[in-house]
Amino acid sequence: MKILVTGGAGFVGSHLCRYLLQRGYEVVCLDNFFTGKNMNIIDLKKNIKFKVILHDITEPIEIEEHFDRIYNLACPASPIAYQFDSIETIKANTLGVINVLEFARLNGARVLQASTSEIYGDPLEHPQKETYRGNVNTLGPRACYDEGKRVAETLFMDYHRKYNLPVRIVRIFNTYGPSMDKNDGRVISNFIMQALNNEAITIYGKGNQTRSFCYVSDLVEGLYKMMESENVGPINLGNPGEFTMFELAKKIIKLTNSRSRLEYKELPKDDPKQRKPDITLAKTLLKWQPKIHLDEGLKKTADYFKWLLKSNTS
Ligand code: NAD
Ligand code: UDP
């Protein structure tokens, strides 16, 4: 079976490519390297079943090979990256998604969309079930991503209804682990890097907003299970353990034996106050649930960032 992973050089995509290769599949990674990195996939390039294509999904995809499965992950995920050029972010989720869906149609391939908990916006229902329709500000700085991902889900369902295309939609909650970009501005990479450098830990707002963090190997297993299941979705994939950013900072300071102090900064606009997946559907339909506790995942991630610092790698 041949599998295309768009965004395969990114954080989640590179772990997914590695997982699929380990299972013996042929894998093609298609990426424009906006946030993706050669370093994430350098080990995979030694595998003859792996290939990289430099391409932007906002341009039509014309690969003369047949694919059975397509995972669409091509979209920057950190607030800094997706707000860097908000129009490009919307394009990836609209024009780009249409190009991916058209290519899937041409191949008769099953296609999975990496959607996000951001489609719930600043949620008024807690924890969030797949039936919740969300509370998103269409005009705010996060809208290019949140609304883009909402349109992408709509396009997936329209291609499913109109062309009977076998689609899968997963809503991913905050995911972390090795290969995260240390400068991507996300909370776990920021806090760990600050703690390792004994710099002030930047808590936005009062630090009482919550997030639920899923370790990347758990997520990748969930993506694969969903792809190979008979469910269209949407299905939430995330770890229901819920922590405030204050608790997270304390955990990371303790884990790294850091001398960092806490520094409170302004809360970014439209920052969701709480986030926790209801994963009943994933448990029931996919027999999936995360295995890695936050403490264990943070240790593995901190070890990766320590290695980055030691080897002076960016
Ligand atoms: P990432 O930024 O590390 O990876 C995204 C990859 O897509 C990068 O390799 C980037 O170069 C590539 N890309 C971006 N725009 C592209 C385009 N137009 N054409 C081709 N390639 C393009 O992000 P990630 O954390 O690995 O996220 C992967 C996917 O999962 C994204 O779609 C994201 O929205 C979704 N997701 C991630 C999280 C998370 O916490 N990491 C949460 C929810 C959803
Ligand atoms: N955050 C923080 N300090 C940082 C970076 C982020 O307090 O240095 C907060 C941010 O305001 C948000 C939470 O951590 O409430 C998660 O932010 P992230 O960007 O990782 O993900 P998202 O907001 O997209 O869930």
Coordinates of C-alpha atoms and ligand atoms in Angstrom, one line a residue:
M1 CA 0.0 0.0 0.0
K2 CA 1.3 3.5 -0.9
I3 CA 0.6 6.4 1.4
L4 CA 0.9 10.2 0.8
V5 CA 1.5 12.4 3.9
T6 CA 1.1 16.1 3.2
G7 CA 3.0 18.1 5.8
G8 CA 5.1 15.0 6.3
A9 CA 8.2 17.0 7.3
G10 CA 6.5 18.8 10.2
F11 CA 6.3 17.7 13.8
V12 CA 3.3 15.3 13.7
G13 CA 3.9 14.4 10.0
S14 CA 7.4 13.2 10.5
H15 CA 6.4 10.9 13.4
L16 CA 3.5 9.6 11.2
C17 CA 5.8 8.9 8.3
R18 CA 8.2 7.0 10.6
Y19 CA 5.3 5.0 12.0
L20 CA 3.9 4.0 8.6
L21 CA 7.4 3.0 7.3
Q22 CA 7.9 0.8 10.4
R23 CA 4.7 -0.9 9.3
G24 CA 6.2 -1.6 5.9
Y25 CA 4.2 0.9 3.8
E26 CA 5.6 3.0 1.0
V27 CA 5.4 6.6 2.1
V28 CA 5.7 9.8 0.1
C29 CA 6.1 13.0 2.1
L30 CA 4.8 16.1 0.3
D31 CA 5.8 19.4 2.0
N32 CA 6.6 23.0 1.2
F33 CA 8.9 23.2 4.2
F34 CA 7.3 26.3 5.6
T35 CA 7.5 24.9 9.1
G36 CA 8.7 21.5 8.2
K37 CA 12.4 20.6 8.6
N38 CA 14.8 18.3 6.9
M39 CA 16.1 17.4 10.3
N40 CA 12.8 15.8 11.2
I41 CA 13.0 13.3 8.3
I42 CA 16.7 12.9 7.8
D43 CA 16.7 9.4 9.3
L44 CA 13.8 8.3 7.0
K45 CA 15.6 9.3 3.8
K46 CA 17.8 6.2 4.2
N47 CA 14.7 4.0 3.7
I48 CA 14.1 3.1 0.0
K49 CA 10.3 3.1 0.7
F50 CA 10.4 6.8 1.6
K51 CA 10.4 9.7 -0.8
V52 CA 10.1 13.5 -0.4
I53 CA 8.3 15.8 -2.8
L54 CA 8.7 19.6 -2.5
H55 CA 5.3 21.0 -3.2
D56 CA 2.8 23.5 -1.9
I57 CA -0.8 22.1 -1.7
T58 CA -2.2 25.4 -2.8
E59 CA -1.0 24.4 -6.2
P60 CA -2.7 21.4 -8.0
I61 CA -1.1 18.0 -7.0
E62 CA 0.2 16.2 -10.1
I63 CA 2.1 13.1 -9.0
E64 CA 2.1 10.2 -11.5
E65 CA 1.9 7.5 -8.9
H66 CA -1.1 5.7 -7.3
F67 CA -1.9 6.3 -3.7
D68 CA -4.2 4.2 -1.5
R69 CA -4.2 6.5 1.5
I70 CA -3.7 10.3 2.0
Y71 CA -3.2 12.0 5.3
N72 CA -3.6 15.7 5.0
L73 CA -1.5 17.5 7.6
A74 CA -0.2 20.4 5.5
C75 CA -0.9 23.5 7.5
P76 CA 1.1 25.4 10.1
A77 CA -0.1 24.6 13.6
S78 CA 1.4 27.0 16.1
P79 CA -0.3 30.4 16.5
I80 CA 2.9 32.2 15.6
A81 CA 3.4 30.2 12.4
Y82 CA -0.3 30.3 11.2
Q83 CA -0.6 34.0 11.9
F84 CA 2.7 34.8 10.1
D85 CA 0.8 34.9 6.8
S86 CA -2.8 34.4 7.7
I87 CA -3.9 34.5 4.0
E88 CA -1.6 31.5 3.2
T89 CA -3.1 29.7 6.1
I90 CA -6.6 30.1 4.8
K91 CA -5.4 29.2 1.3
A92 CA -3.9 25.9 2.6
N93 CA -7.2 25.0 4.3
T94 CA -9.4 25.9 1.3
L95 CA -7.6 25.8 -2.1
G96 CA -5.1 23.4 -0.6
V97 CA -7.7 21.1 0.8
I98 CA -9.6 21.1 -2.6
N99 CA -6.4 20.1 -4.3
V100 CA -5.8 17.3 -1.9
L101 CA -9.4 16.1 -2.2
E102 CA -9.3 16.2 -6.0
F103 CA -6.0 14.2 -6.0
A104 CA -7.7 11.7 -3.6
R105 CA -10.6 11.4 -6.1
L106 CA -8.3 10.8 -9.0
N107 CA -6.6 8.0 -7.0
G108 CA -9.7 6.6 -5.4
A109 CA -7.8 7.0 -2.2
R110 CA -9.0 7.2 1.4
V111 CA -8.2 10.6 2.7
L112 CA -7.8 11.8 6.3
Q113 CA -8.1 15.5 7.4
A114 CA -6.0 16.6 10.4
S115 CA -8.6 18.9 11.9
T116 CA -8.3 20.5 15.3
S117 CA -9.9 21.3 18.7
E118 CA -9.6 24.9 17.5
I119 CA -12.8 24.4 15.6
Y120 CA -14.5 24.6 19.0
G121 CA -12.9 28.1 19.5
D122 CA -13.3 29.4 23.1
P123 CA -15.7 26.5 24.1
L124 CA -18.9 27.1 26.0
E125 CA -19.3 23.3 26.5
H126 CA -16.7 21.4 28.6
P127 CA -15.3 18.9 27.9
Q128 CA -15.9 19.1 24.2
K129 CA -17.8 16.4 22.4
E130 CA -17.8 16.1 18.6
T131 CA -21.5 17.3 18.6
Y132 CA -20.5 20.7 20.0
R133 CA -20.5 23.3 17.2
G134 CA -18.0 25.7 18.7
N135 CA -17.6 29.4 19.6
V136 CA -15.2 30.9 17.1
N137 CA -14.6 34.7 16.5
T138 CA -14.6 34.9 12.7
L139 CA -12.8 38.2 12.8
G140 CA -10.0 37.6 15.3
P141 CA -6.3 36.8 14.7
R142 CA -6.9 33.0 15.2
A143 CA -9.7 32.9 12.7
C144 CA -7.4 32.2 9.7
Y145 CA -6.7 28.8 11.3
D146 CA -9.9 28.1 13.2
E147 CA -12.3 29.1 10.4
G148 CA -9.9 27.6 7.8
K149 CA -10.1 24.2 9.5
R150 CA -13.8 24.5 9.8
V151 CA -14.2 25.1 6.0
A152 CA -11.8 22.2 5.5
E153 CA -14.1 19.9 7.4
T154 CA -17.0 21.2 5.3
L155 CA -15.1 20.4 2.1
F156 CA -14.3 16.9 3.3
M157 CA -18.0 16.2 4.0
D158 CA -19.1 17.8 0.7
Y159 CA -16.7 15.6 -1.3
H160 CA -17.9 12.6 0.7
R161 CA -21.6 13.4 0.0
K162 CA -21.1 14.4 -3.6
Y163 CA -18.5 11.9 -4.8
N164 CA -18.8 9.2 -2.2
L165 CA -15.1 9.9 -1.4
P166 CA -14.0 7.8 1.6
V167 CA -13.0 10.5 4.0
R168 CA -11.9 10.5 7.7
I169 CA -11.9 13.6 9.9
V170 CA -10.0 13.8 13.2
R171 CA -10.0 16.7 15.6
I172 CA -6.6 16.8 17.2
F173 CA -6.1 18.4 20.6
N174 CA -2.8 20.0 21.7
T175 CA 0.0 17.5 20.9
Y176 CA 3.6 17.6 22.0
G177 CA 6.8 15.6 21.9
P178 CA 10.3 15.4 20.3
S179 CA 10.7 17.2 16.9
M180 CA 8.5 20.1 18.0
D181 CA 10.1 23.3 16.8
K182 CA 11.8 24.9 19.8
N183 CA 10.9 28.4 18.5
D184 CA 7.3 27.8 17.5
G185 CA 5.9 29.7 20.5
R186 CA 3.8 26.9 21.7
V187 CA 3.5 26.6 25.4
I188 CA 5.4 23.3 25.9
S189 CA 8.3 24.2 23.7
N190 CA 8.5 27.7 25.2
F191 CA 8.3 26.6 28.9
I192 CA 10.9 23.8 28.4
M193 CA 13.4 25.9 26.5
Q194 CA 13.0 28.7 29.1
A195 CA 13.4 26.3 32.0
L196 CA 16.5 24.7 30.5
N197 CA 18.0 28.1 30.0
N198 CA 17.0 29.3 33.5
E199 CA 15.1 32.1 31.8
A200 CA 11.8 33.6 33.0
I201 CA 8.8 31.3 32.2
T202 CA 6.3 33.4 30.3
I203 CA 2.7 32.7 31.5
Y204 CA 0.1 34.5 29.4
G205 CA -2.8 35.9 31.4
K206 CA -3.2 34.6 34.9
G207 CA -2.2 31.1 33.9
N208 CA -5.5 29.6 34.9
Q209 CA -6.5 28.7 31.3
T210 CA -6.4 25.0 30.7
R211 CA -5.2 22.7 28.0
S212 CA -5.1 18.9 27.5
F213 CA -1.8 17.6 26.1
C214 CA -1.4 14.5 24.0
Y215 CA 2.0 12.8 23.5
V216 CA 2.8 12.5 19.8
S217 CA 3.1 8.7 19.7
D218 CA -0.4 8.3 21.1
L219 CA -1.8 10.7 18.5
V220 CA 0.0 8.9 15.6
E221 CA -1.5 5.6 16.7
G222 CA -5.0 7.3 16.8
L223 CA -4.5 8.8 13.3
Y224 CA -3.7 5.4 11.9
K225 CA -6.5 3.6 13.7
M226 CA -8.9 6.2 12.4
M227 CA -7.6 5.9 8.8
E228 CA -8.0 2.1 8.9
S229 CA -11.4 2.2 10.5
E230 CA -14.8 2.5 8.8
N231 CA -15.7 5.8 10.5
V232 CA -16.0 9.1 8.7
G233 CA -15.8 11.1 11.9
P234 CA -15.3 13.7 13.1
I235 CA -13.6 12.0 16.1
N236 CA -11.7 13.8 18.8
L237 CA -8.1 12.6 19.5
G238 CA -6.4 14.0 22.6
N239 CA -5.5 13.3 26.1
P240 CA -8.3 14.2 28.5
G241 CA -5.8 15.1 31.4
E242 CA -6.5 18.8 31.9
F243 CA -3.9 21.2 33.4
T244 CA -3.7 25.0 33.9
M245 CA -0.7 26.7 32.4
F246 CA 0.4 27.6 36.0
E247 CA 0.4 23.8 36.8
L248 CA 2.3 23.1 33.6
A249 CA 5.0 25.7 34.4
K250 CA 5.5 24.3 37.9
K251 CA 5.8 20.7 36.5
I252 CA 8.4 21.8 34.0
I253 CA 10.5 23.8 36.5
K254 CA 10.5 20.7 38.8
L255 CA 11.3 18.3 36.0
T256 CA 14.3 20.3 34.8
N257 CA 15.5 21.4 38.2
S258 CA 15.3 24.9 36.8
R259 CA 16.0 28.2 38.6
S260 CA 13.4 30.0 36.3
R261 CA 10.9 32.4 37.8
L262 CA 7.4 33.0 36.5
E263 CA 6.7 36.1 34.4
Y264 CA 3.1 37.1 33.7
K265 CA 2.4 38.5 30.2
E266 CA -0.6 39.7 28.4
L267 CA -3.1 37.0 27.3
P268 CA -3.3 36.8 23.5
K269 CA -6.6 37.8 21.9
D270 CA -9.3 35.1 21.7
D271 CA -7.1 32.7 23.7
P272 CA -9.4 29.8 24.7
K273 CA -10.0 29.6 28.5
Q274 CA -10.4 25.8 28.6
R275 CA -9.9 22.8 26.5
K276 CA -10.5 19.1 27.2
P277 CA -11.5 16.4 24.8
D278 CA -14.4 14.0 25.4
I279 CA -12.8 10.9 23.8
T280 CA -15.7 8.5 24.4
L281 CA -16.1 8.1 20.6
A282 CA -12.5 7.3 20.0
K283 CA -12.5 4.8 22.9
T284 CA -15.7 3.1 21.6
L285 CA -15.2 3.2 17.9
L286 CA -11.4 2.9 17.5
K287 CA -10.5 1.2 20.8
W288 CA -8.0 4.0 21.2
Q289 CA -7.0 6.0 24.2
P290 CA -3.7 7.7 25.1
K291 CA -1.1 5.8 27.1
I292 CA 1.5 8.4 27.9
H293 CA 1.0 10.5 31.0
L294 CA 2.0 14.2 30.8
D295 CA 4.9 13.6 33.3
E296 CA 6.4 10.9 31.1
G297 CA 5.8 12.8 27.9
L298 CA 7.3 16.0 29.3
K299 CA 10.5 14.1 30.3
K300 CA 10.9 12.6 26.8
T301 CA 10.4 16.1 25.3
A302 CA 12.7 17.8 27.7
D303 CA 15.4 15.2 26.9
Y304 CA 15.0 16.0 23.2
F305 CA 15.4 19.8 23.8
K306 CA 18.4 19.1 26.0
W307 CA 19.9 17.2 23.1
L308 CA 19.1 20.0 20.7
L309 CA 20.9 22.5 23.0
K310 CA 23.9 20.3 23.6
S311 CA 24.3 19.6 19.9
N312 CA 23.7 23.2 19.0
T313 CA 21.0 22.1 16.5
S314 CA 18.1 24.4 15.5
Ligands
NAD1 P1 3.9 21.7 11.7 O1 3.8 23.1 11.4 O2 5.0 21.1 12.4 O3 3.6 20.8 10.4 C1 2.9 21.3 9.3 C2 3.6 20.8 8.1 O4 2.9 21.2 6.9 C3 5.0 21.5 7.9 O5 6.0 20.5 7.5 C4 4.8 22.5 6.9 O6 6.0 22.8 6.2 C5 3.8 21.9 6.0 N1 3.0 22.9 5.2 C6 2.4 24.0 5.7 N2 1.7 24.6 4.7 C7 1.9 23.8 3.6 C8 1.4 23.9 2.2 N3 0.7 24.9 1.8 N4 1.8 22.9 1.4 C9 2.6 21.9 1.8 N5 3.0 21.8 3.0 C10 2.7 22.7 3.9 O7 2.5 21.3 12.6 P2 2.1 20.0 13.3 O8 2.0 20.3 14.7 O9 2.9 18.9 12.8 O10 0.6 19.8 12.8 C11 0.3 19.0 11.7 C12 -1.2 19.0 11.4 O11 -2.0 18.7 12.6 C13 -1.7 20.4 11.0 O12 -2.6 20.3 10.0 C14 -2.3 21.0 12.2 O13 -3.3 21.9 12.0 C15 -2.9 19.7 12.9 N6 -3.0 19.8 14.3 C16 -1.9 19.8 15.1 C17 -2.0 20.0 16.5 C18 -0.8 20.1 17.4 O14 -1.0 20.3 18.6 N7 0.4 19.8 16.9 C19 -3.3 20.2 17.0 C20 -4.4 20.2 16.2 C21 -4.2 20.0 14.8
UDP2 N1 1.0 30.1 26.6 C1 1.6 30.7 27.7 N2 3.0 31.0 27.6 C2 3.7 30.8 26.5 C3 3.0 30.2 25.3 C4 1.6 29.9 25.5 O1 1.1 30.9 28.8 O2 4.9 31.1 26.4 C5 -0.4 29.8 26.8 C6 -1.3 30.3 25.7 O3 -1.8 31.6 26.0 C7 -2.5 29.3 25.7 C8 -1.8 28.0 26.1 O4 -0.5 28.4 26.7 O5 -3.4 29.6 26.7 C9 -1.5 27.0 25.0 O6 -0.9 27.8 23.9 P1 -0.3 27.1 22.6 O7 0.1 28.2 21.7 O8 0.6 26.0 22.9 O9 -1.6 26.3 22.0 P2 -3.1 26.8 21.7 O10 -3.4 28.1 22.3 O11 -3.2 26.8 20.2 O12 -3.9 25.7 22.3

